[in-house]
C-alpha cells in the first residue's frame, strides 16, 4: 500500500490548527467568564471542593488540549519532510549496486527547489538536477515514488546500444571492477559484472549482464525542456526512461544524499554497515 504521509500530515496539522483556533475564538472566553462568575460567588473560599470546581472550569476540553499539544510537533515534522529532508526505503533492486533492497535513504527536498507539500508546486528555485545525481520523482505512468540516476538533462541526446551509454554523441566511460553472478535481470538470473561509470563528473558503480537482455528496441532519445532521462544502475533490471519516457520537472521529489540504515526484508534487525553518502 502506497501511503501518502505528506497528505496525512497536512490533514492532521489542519485539524489540530482549526481546533485550536475554534477554541481561541469561541470556547475560551465562555470558560473564562464562567470562571470569573464562580470566583465572585466563592470569593475567599479555599476548600478542596471549591478548588476542584475551579480547576474543572479552567480545564480545556480534552480534544483541544491534545490539538494544542500536537500542533507544533506535527507542524515541525511537516516542515522538515516538505522542505528539508525526508526518509525513504528502497523497495526494488533497480539501483543495485548503489542502493540495495531494504536501504533507508535520506532525500534532500531543498536541493531542487522548495515545493508545496502534496501539491508539489515549486515556490522557489534552488538548483536544477545534474547528470549523475540520484533523484526521487514520480514517473508519468505510476503514482508511486521512483528513484533513478539522472542521465540526460533538457536538450541532451541519449543513446543506449549494446550496453554502452552515449550522451550527446560521446560514450560514457566505464571501467571493469569485478564479476557478479547471478544478476537478477528482466530476463532472469544471468552472469554479469560490476563497472565504474563516470557521468557528469560523478563516478558510480553499475551492473551489467554478460548476455543481451534488452527488452526495448528503441536506442535514441532527445530530452525535451523541463524533463529528465533517468536510468537505474542495475541496467538490465530497471524500469526507467527507456521504457516509460522522461521524468517531468513538475514531479521531482528531491535528491537522494545518504543511506542511514539498512534492513533486510522479513524478521531481521536493522543494521548500519551500509551507512554512506550516495554518489
Short mmCIF file of C-alpha atoms in Angstrom, two decimals, residues 151-259:
data_model
loop_
_atom_site.label_atom_id
_atom_site.label_comp_id
_atom_site.label_asym_id
_atom_site.label_seq_id
_atom_site.Cartn_x
_atom_site.Cartn_y
_atom_site.Cartn_z
CA UNK A 151 21.43 10.52 -17.24
CA UNK A 152 20.08 13.22 -19.53
CA UNK A 153 19.09 16.85 -18.87
CA UNK A 154 17.00 19.07 -21.19
CA UNK A 155 18.49 19.24 -24.68
CA UNK A 156 20.63 16.10 -24.34
CA UNK A 157 20.65 13.35 -26.95
CA UNK A 158 20.86 9.94 -25.27
CA UNK A 159 21.81 6.69 -26.97
CA UNK A 160 21.98 3.27 -25.29
CA UNK A 161 23.11 0.49 -27.58
CA UNK A 162 24.88 -2.84 -26.93
CA UNK A 163 25.02 -1.91 -23.22
CA UNK A 164 27.04 1.25 -23.97
CA UNK A 165 25.68 4.64 -22.94
CA UNK A 166 26.25 7.73 -25.11
CA UNK A 167 25.42 11.33 -24.16
CA UNK A 168 25.45 13.91 -26.96
CA UNK A 169 27.41 11.56 -29.19
CA UNK A 170 30.15 10.78 -26.67
CA UNK A 171 30.44 7.39 -24.98
CA UNK A 172 30.20 7.48 -21.20
CA UNK A 173 33.45 5.97 -19.85
CA UNK A 174 33.30 2.87 -17.68
CA UNK A 175 35.88 0.57 -16.12
CA UNK A 176 35.56 -3.11 -15.22
CA UNK A 177 35.62 -3.78 -11.46
CA UNK A 178 34.67 -7.38 -10.75
CA UNK A 179 32.40 -10.23 -11.89
CA UNK A 180 28.94 -10.51 -10.39
CA UNK A 181 26.83 -13.65 -10.68
CA UNK A 182 24.00 -14.09 -10.78
CA UNK A 183 22.50 -10.72 -11.68
CA UNK A 184 18.73 -10.57 -11.40
CA UNK A 185 17.56 -9.14 -14.72
CA UNK A 186 14.31 -8.75 -16.60
CA UNK A 187 15.34 -11.94 -18.43
CA UNK A 188 16.01 -13.88 -15.22
CA UNK A 189 19.30 -14.59 -13.36
CA UNK A 190 22.31 -14.05 -15.63
CA UNK A 191 26.08 -13.81 -15.19
CA UNK A 192 27.43 -10.29 -15.28
CA UNK A 193 29.88 -7.76 -13.88
CA UNK A 194 30.20 -4.54 -11.93
CA UNK A 195 31.71 -1.46 -13.56
CA UNK A 196 32.72 2.04 -12.51
CA UNK A 197 30.93 4.56 -14.72
CA UNK A 198 31.53 8.31 -14.82
CA UNK A 199 28.85 10.77 -15.88
CA UNK A 200 28.63 14.44 -15.02
CA UNK A 201 31.82 14.11 -13.01
CA UNK A 202 30.18 11.52 -10.74
CA UNK A 203 31.89 8.11 -10.54
CA UNK A 204 29.45 5.41 -9.53
CA UNK A 205 29.01 1.67 -9.93
CA UNK A 206 26.68 -0.02 -12.38
CA UNK A 207 25.78 -3.63 -13.00
CA UNK A 208 25.56 -5.23 -16.45
CA UNK A 209 24.65 -8.73 -17.56
CA UNK A 210 27.07 -10.50 -19.91
CA UNK A 211 24.20 -11.69 -22.10
CA UNK A 212 21.97 -9.25 -24.04
CA UNK A 213 18.77 -8.58 -22.13
CA UNK A 214 17.30 -5.54 -23.86
CA UNK A 215 13.50 -5.57 -23.84
CA UNK A 216 13.13 -2.36 -25.87
CA UNK A 217 14.12 -1.79 -29.49
CA UNK A 218 14.50 1.97 -29.15
CA UNK A 219 18.08 3.19 -28.73
CA UNK A 220 17.99 7.00 -29.07
CA UNK A 221 16.13 9.72 -27.18
CA UNK A 222 16.17 13.53 -27.15
CA UNK A 223 15.36 15.07 -23.76
CA UNK A 224 12.68 17.83 -24.01
CA UNK A 225 12.72 21.03 -21.99
CA UNK A 226 11.59 20.55 -18.39
CA UNK A 227 12.22 16.77 -18.46
CA UNK A 228 14.98 14.34 -17.49
CA UNK A 229 16.17 10.97 -18.79
CA UNK A 230 16.51 8.54 -15.87
CA UNK A 231 18.18 5.12 -15.66
CA UNK A 232 18.78 2.60 -12.89
CA UNK A 233 22.31 1.45 -12.06
CA UNK A 234 21.18 -2.16 -12.44
CA UNK A 235 20.86 -1.57 -16.18
CA UNK A 236 19.32 -4.92 -17.11
CA UNK A 237 16.68 -4.85 -14.35
CA UNK A 238 15.38 -1.30 -14.26
CA UNK A 239 12.06 0.16 -15.32
CA UNK A 240 13.21 3.61 -16.40
CA UNK A 241 13.09 6.24 -19.15
CA UNK A 242 13.99 3.64 -21.79
CA UNK A 243 10.52 2.15 -21.29
CA UNK A 244 8.10 4.81 -19.98
CA UNK A 245 9.64 8.11 -21.08
CA UNK A 246 11.04 11.11 -19.24
CA UNK A 247 10.69 12.35 -15.66
CA UNK A 248 8.91 15.68 -15.56
CA UNK A 249 10.30 18.65 -13.64
CA UNK A 250 6.87 19.09 -12.02
CA UNK A 251 7.10 15.60 -10.48
CA UNK A 252 10.53 15.88 -8.84
CA UNK A 253 10.62 14.97 -5.14
CA UNK A 254 14.27 15.55 -4.23
CA UNK A 255 17.88 14.40 -4.39
CA UNK A 256 18.98 11.19 -2.62
CA UNK A 257 22.00 12.06 -0.49
CA UNK A 258 22.73 9.27 2.02
CA UNK A 259 21.98 5.76 3.27
#
